[in-house]
């Protein structure tokens, strides 16, 4: 699911639809089942969601309503470089006070039942960190807001279609993509006025450790990675038999139980222990895109949170957690494929230890990633820039790290002071 993709200033300028990418909207952005057959359902419509949350409907509306009404300001802040903020003070306060509430011991103050808090905590858990903290609270509020403002869509045919659209556009403008070759040293690259590196701190040290000062190298080595994710892809003979029927309408389902249970599981994982009932994030693309599986079959793509660099095959724990809310799920499994947290970085060298958010999402690591300097994108290597999820604004399919780097590259290396997004819009015409 890609809520930040449709909210991102870059992808709005790029215009995915114009490039052949169709974003499909589930009726329910995300769902959160609980024991006993209950489930929180986040519909695109804020009021419909609130109406389904009983006594906490008013609290949900009061928490998210002001953010939904000004969602573009919120998205702009969340996808900024965290250095040049142009939001009015009222907008900063609107979000800041809510982050302080949901990231502290006050997080239950406005809620009276269990469904709404669990629904919000499942979203905060996307930060891959214990959710009662400032950054996970911010992540949860931003993603929950976007669920009501722009939805949590899935691209028809899968996320690869977004990558393919970007690659086609690059080639249309004369670019060339070389695959199957791992760069061993920066010196292998051809001479260029600018080199933009979509890699994390550890990879930069590997290919250019001899080109950076000792102090900068120490900063890179000090970059801390958080918990890991174990990925399981299921081929199913039928849809997941959720006890709570509303879950069948959701593109994304969060499995973790009540708020307190998610907190306990995420704390265990952060401390290096496997949770007996791990938090599981499940995406069911067939809800909107049945063509993702052969006729009469279905797919389910799952991430389970596990300790950093875990080599455990999490499939048994994942199946048990799904069975908890969908009895009989195991009987629908035709086949499954596992990528452990330790194996993640084989597929993507930025995913150190299976940390798919490329760095621990603490307040310091969010604002000062990857190193503590005013400009996080430049490096001590002349003409070399970083633009991965290890730089602001961090993880997510939004393309904004590249936009922030492009602004600096155009200014510093080419003497161009225009807005990169304007060039993207012009190119898309």
XYZ file of C-alpha atoms in Angstrom:
429
model
C 0.000 0.000 0.000
C 1.233 3.455 -0.844
C -0.498 6.315 0.997
C 2.650 8.435 0.827
C 2.965 7.691 -2.870
C -0.299 9.423 -3.730
C 0.280 12.204 -1.175
C 3.892 12.859 -2.146
C 4.622 16.177 -3.893
C 6.988 14.278 -6.187
C 4.507 11.646 -7.329
C 1.764 14.249 -7.686
C 4.098 16.181 -10.011
C 5.225 13.012 -11.799
C 1.589 11.907 -12.296
C 1.616 8.130 -11.950
C -1.603 7.737 -13.945
C -0.060 9.548 -16.902
C 2.787 7.049 -16.779
C 0.478 4.052 -16.831
C 0.246 3.290 -13.109
C -3.296 2.741 -11.854
C -3.735 3.148 -8.108
C -6.592 1.033 -6.742
C -8.428 2.083 -3.589
C -9.820 -0.553 -1.197
C -13.112 0.364 0.466
C -11.324 0.030 3.814
C -7.806 1.486 3.936
C -6.754 -0.712 6.848
C -8.385 -2.950 9.434
C -7.414 -4.141 12.896
C -9.155 -7.283 14.187
C -9.376 -8.082 17.887
C -10.228 -11.209 19.837
C -13.925 -11.981 19.959
C -14.697 -10.988 16.378
C -14.415 -7.217 16.787
C -12.443 -5.115 14.333
C -11.613 -1.481 13.807
C -12.144 -0.417 10.206
C -10.510 2.695 8.760
C -12.742 3.700 5.863
C -11.698 6.456 3.488
C -14.487 8.515 5.007
C -13.546 9.883 8.430
C -17.122 10.101 9.663
C -17.946 6.541 8.611
C -14.869 5.349 10.492
C -15.822 7.310 13.586
C -19.383 5.998 13.456
C -18.022 2.453 13.641
C -15.916 3.155 16.727
C -18.809 3.534 19.163
C -18.023 5.589 22.232
C -14.620 6.534 20.801
C -15.969 7.841 17.510
C -15.990 11.416 18.723
C -12.415 11.082 20.018
C -11.227 9.664 16.664
C -12.898 12.510 14.810
C -11.416 15.128 17.150
C -7.927 13.633 16.933
C -7.726 13.253 13.160
C -10.353 15.622 11.770
C -8.225 18.807 11.951
C -5.299 16.940 10.373
C -7.423 15.499 7.569
C -8.765 18.951 6.708
C -5.183 20.247 6.324
C -3.605 17.028 5.081
C -1.457 18.696 2.424
C 0.299 20.790 5.066
C 0.840 17.655 7.126
C 2.189 15.702 4.148
C 4.493 18.588 3.276
C 5.942 18.549 6.785
C 6.264 14.757 6.937
C 8.083 14.678 3.596
C 10.264 17.748 4.121
C 14.011 17.792 4.745
C 13.251 18.813 8.369
C 15.481 21.851 7.856
C 13.455 24.373 5.849
C 9.953 24.371 7.321
C 7.404 26.803 5.936
C 4.326 25.691 7.867
C 2.459 28.279 9.926
C 2.919 27.895 13.697
C -0.702 26.793 14.098
C -0.137 23.824 11.787
C 3.013 22.812 13.657
C 1.148 23.032 16.952
C -1.799 21.062 15.576
C 0.414 18.083 14.841
C 2.930 18.579 17.637
C 0.396 18.480 20.455
C -1.132 15.302 19.069
C 2.286 13.666 18.711
C 3.115 14.563 22.314
C -0.181 13.050 23.447
C 0.076 9.813 21.472
C 3.787 9.404 22.209
C 3.411 9.655 25.974
C 1.572 8.201 28.961
C -1.389 10.387 27.950
C -2.095 8.342 24.830
C -5.179 6.646 26.282
C -6.616 9.808 27.819
C -9.173 10.503 25.084
C -10.225 6.865 24.495
C -12.660 4.735 26.516
C -12.816 1.451 24.600
C -10.158 -0.836 23.078
C -10.889 -0.745 19.335
C -9.880 2.825 18.434
C -6.589 2.744 20.384
C -5.675 -0.580 18.767
C -6.565 0.765 15.321
C -4.230 3.738 15.764
C -1.443 1.708 17.382
C -1.388 -0.705 14.454
C -0.575 2.229 12.192
C 2.089 3.577 14.558
C 3.744 0.143 14.500
C 4.755 0.788 10.879
C 7.710 2.633 12.440
C 9.162 -0.764 13.427
C 9.659 0.452 16.995
C 7.755 0.464 20.308
C 4.721 2.600 19.425
C 4.365 4.713 22.564
C 7.122 7.115 21.537
C 7.273 10.380 19.627
C 8.348 9.206 16.163
C 6.015 6.177 15.989
C 3.213 8.445 17.211
C 3.987 10.870 14.397
C 4.136 8.050 11.861
C 0.788 6.748 13.072
C -0.912 10.128 12.928
C 0.429 10.927 9.457
C -0.500 7.559 7.947
C -3.907 7.495 9.646
C -4.606 10.998 8.345
C -3.632 10.001 4.818
C -5.902 6.971 5.080
C -8.865 9.341 5.301
C -7.467 12.003 2.969
C -6.041 10.008 0.049
C -6.515 6.365 1.039
C -4.028 3.522 1.194
C -4.036 2.463 -2.463
C -2.311 -0.449 -4.146
C -0.939 -0.186 -7.695
C -2.538 -2.545 -10.185
C -0.009 -5.253 -10.933
C 2.083 -4.559 -7.837
C 4.656 -2.043 -6.676
C 7.007 -3.017 -9.495
C 4.800 -0.967 -11.822
C 5.908 2.214 -10.026
C 9.559 1.269 -10.448
C 8.962 0.431 -14.104
C 7.292 3.802 -14.736
C 10.228 5.667 -13.202
C 12.711 3.591 -15.207
C 10.864 4.239 -18.471
C 10.865 7.967 -17.807
C 14.574 7.969 -17.038
C 15.327 6.117 -20.266
C 13.029 8.446 -22.207
C 15.266 11.297 -21.088
C 18.439 9.530 -22.181
C 19.333 7.786 -18.933
C 20.688 4.259 -18.784
C 20.218 1.690 -16.019
C 22.926 -0.902 -15.395
C 21.882 -3.932 -13.340
C 23.693 -7.033 -12.165
C 26.846 -5.155 -11.179
C 27.626 -4.357 -7.565
C 29.849 -1.319 -7.215
C 32.895 -2.204 -5.117
C 34.428 1.276 -4.982
C 33.354 4.779 -5.876
C 36.297 4.963 -8.295
C 34.488 2.493 -10.586
C 31.919 5.131 -11.500
C 32.568 7.278 -14.574
C 33.574 10.931 -14.082
C 30.542 13.118 -13.341
C 29.715 16.548 -11.974
C 27.455 14.867 -9.424
C 27.075 11.343 -8.050
C 23.833 10.597 -6.200
C 24.026 7.521 -3.974
C 20.838 5.722 -2.976
C 22.643 3.769 -0.266
C 22.874 3.710 3.508
C 25.791 4.646 5.773
C 27.255 1.149 5.870
C 27.335 0.869 2.080
C 28.918 4.324 1.786
C 31.676 3.195 4.129
C 32.148 0.044 2.055
C 32.611 1.800 -1.278
C 34.158 5.089 -0.141
C 35.456 4.647 3.388
C 38.919 5.698 2.250
C 37.537 8.923 0.757
C 35.872 10.407 3.861
C 37.449 12.085 6.914
C 37.766 10.069 10.122
C 35.090 12.103 11.905
C 32.506 11.551 9.167
C 33.400 7.843 9.074
C 32.789 7.636 12.835
C 29.359 9.187 12.351
C 28.533 6.665 9.651
C 29.671 3.770 11.835
C 27.558 5.107 14.714
C 24.368 4.996 12.620
C 22.015 2.657 14.466
C 19.589 0.247 12.850
C 16.380 -0.886 14.527
C 14.283 -4.024 14.609
C 13.971 -6.362 11.659
C 11.143 -7.643 9.501
C 10.585 -11.196 8.332
C 8.631 -11.365 5.066
C 6.237 -14.182 4.173
C 4.369 -14.383 0.872
C 1.421 -16.780 0.757
C -0.363 -18.410 -2.169
C -3.919 -19.221 -1.038
C -6.741 -21.376 -2.340
C -9.336 -18.862 -1.140
C -9.537 -15.472 0.582
C -8.439 -15.215 4.204
C -11.435 -16.367 6.332
C -11.497 -13.406 8.707
C -13.870 -13.718 11.659
C -14.572 -9.983 11.431
C -16.203 -9.660 8.022
C -15.073 -6.059 7.515
C -11.471 -7.234 7.203
C -12.326 -8.769 3.825
C -12.709 -5.219 2.452
C -9.331 -3.953 3.662
C -6.213 -3.750 1.546
C -4.095 -3.827 4.712
C -4.774 -5.685 7.951
C -2.778 -5.141 11.151
C -2.549 -8.167 13.451
C -1.375 -7.531 16.958
C -4.354 -7.520 19.285
C -5.038 -4.734 21.742
C -2.813 -1.698 22.194
C -1.024 -3.095 25.259
C -0.213 -6.337 23.449
C 1.360 -4.493 20.517
C 3.466 -2.429 22.913
C 4.695 -5.560 24.700
C 5.524 -7.326 21.423
C 7.404 -4.347 19.984
C 9.362 -3.808 23.201
C 10.394 -7.463 23.237
C 11.564 -7.282 19.633
C 13.472 -4.035 20.254
C 15.208 -5.768 23.176
C 16.296 -8.627 20.919
C 13.638 -11.188 21.882
C 11.104 -12.829 19.571
C 7.539 -12.003 20.566
C 5.323 -15.039 21.054
C 2.644 -13.160 19.131
C 4.545 -10.780 16.834
C 3.003 -7.743 15.226
C 2.050 -8.723 11.688
C 1.264 -6.392 8.792
C -0.700 -8.177 6.058
C -1.548 -6.875 2.592
C -4.258 -8.616 0.576
C -3.978 -7.224 -2.971
C -6.781 -9.403 -4.301
C -9.303 -7.154 -2.553
C -8.837 -4.652 -5.389
C -6.596 -6.467 -7.871
C -7.707 -10.083 -8.391
C -5.334 -10.359 -11.342
C -2.425 -10.657 -8.891
C -3.171 -14.408 -8.590
C -4.311 -17.157 -10.986
C -8.075 -17.482 -11.354
C -9.594 -19.004 -8.234
C -6.537 -18.295 -6.071
C -5.387 -15.454 -3.845
C -2.220 -13.986 -2.366
C -1.279 -12.506 0.982
C 1.936 -10.578 1.606
C 3.048 -10.304 5.213
C 5.738 -8.642 7.311
C 6.295 -9.784 10.899
C 8.390 -7.724 13.296
C 11.375 -9.649 14.670
C 14.674 -8.780 16.375
C 17.420 -7.148 14.345
C 19.229 -9.630 12.090
C 17.028 -12.547 13.158
C 17.524 -15.698 11.093
C 14.311 -17.282 12.393
C 11.750 -18.528 9.873
C 8.743 -16.646 11.229
C 6.107 -18.448 9.148
C 4.777 -20.616 12.002
C 4.274 -17.590 14.275
C 2.711 -15.627 11.410
C 0.259 -18.407 10.544
C -0.687 -18.734 14.222
C -1.289 -14.984 14.506
C -3.451 -14.971 11.372
C -5.337 -18.090 12.563
C -6.148 -16.208 15.746
C -8.297 -13.797 13.757
C -9.068 -16.057 10.785
C -9.582 -19.658 11.970
C -8.899 -22.108 9.168
C -6.359 -19.868 7.451
C -3.748 -22.630 7.507
C -6.014 -24.839 5.417
C -6.073 -22.213 2.643
C -2.274 -22.050 2.279
C -1.124 -23.641 -0.974
C 2.487 -22.479 -0.644
C 4.546 -19.840 1.107
C 7.946 -18.205 0.728
C 9.978 -16.705 3.564
C 12.691 -14.057 3.620
C 14.124 -13.828 7.131
C 15.315 -10.542 8.571
C 18.924 -11.657 8.148
C 18.280 -12.392 4.467
C 16.688 -9.008 3.721
C 19.982 -7.238 3.095
C 20.898 -9.837 0.453
C 17.925 -8.525 -1.537
C 18.528 -4.883 -0.575
C 21.888 -3.896 0.982
C 20.199 -0.926 2.663
C 18.087 -3.297 4.798
C 20.779 -4.011 7.368
C 19.621 -6.772 9.707
C 16.200 -6.705 8.080
C 15.579 -3.133 9.188
C 13.388 -2.141 6.244
C 13.044 1.472 7.436
C 16.826 2.006 7.087
C 17.665 3.187 10.566
C 16.131 3.319 14.022
C 13.287 5.852 14.073
C 14.184 7.721 17.244
C 13.727 11.516 17.417
C 17.476 12.080 16.985
C 17.863 9.553 14.183
C 14.832 10.973 12.391
C 16.013 14.577 12.424
C 19.737 13.891 12.127
C 19.900 10.960 9.776
C 22.340 9.760 8.686
C 24.848 12.079 10.396
C 24.579 15.114 12.719
C 25.104 17.940 10.250
C 22.883 20.675 8.835
C 22.873 19.295 5.309
C 22.281 15.533 5.565
C 22.553 14.914 1.814
C 26.018 16.251 1.037
C 29.117 14.233 1.873
C 32.764 15.257 2.329
C 33.404 13.715 -1.110
C 33.172 16.518 -3.710
C 30.101 16.052 -5.885
C 28.828 12.971 -3.996
C 25.392 13.068 -2.359
C 23.256 10.633 -0.354
C 19.531 10.241 -1.033
C 18.348 6.918 0.444
C 15.801 6.343 3.212
C 18.730 6.920 5.561
C 18.281 10.635 4.776
C 15.239 12.831 5.535
C 12.355 12.379 5.282
C 13.124 8.701 5.855
C 11.335 5.552 4.712
C 8.313 5.339 2.443
C 7.490 5.360 -1.252
C 7.524 9.130 -1.743
C 10.608 10.060 -3.774
C 11.199 13.130 -1.657
C 14.745 12.361 -0.555
C 15.612 12.498 -4.248
C 13.818 15.826 -4.640
C 15.723 17.366 -1.736
C 19.018 16.087 -3.152
C 18.132 17.280 -6.659
C 17.564 20.793 -5.334
C 21.082 20.831 -3.885
C 22.727 19.193 -6.904
C 21.113 21.647 -9.328
C 22.155 24.610 -7.199
C 25.652 23.527 -6.159
C 26.880 21.649 -9.223
C 24.970 23.274 -12.087
C 24.103 26.754 -10.804
C 20.364 26.187 -11.294
C 18.075 27.520 -8.582
C 14.695 26.281 -9.828
C 12.326 23.917 -8.064
C 12.971 20.293 -9.138
C 9.239 19.604 -8.919
C 8.600 22.217 -11.594
C 11.024 20.399 -13.880
C 9.170 17.147 -13.163
C 5.813 18.752 -13.984
C 7.193 20.234 -17.189
C 8.692 16.894 -18.184
C 5.364 15.125 -17.639
C 3.527 17.394 -20.084
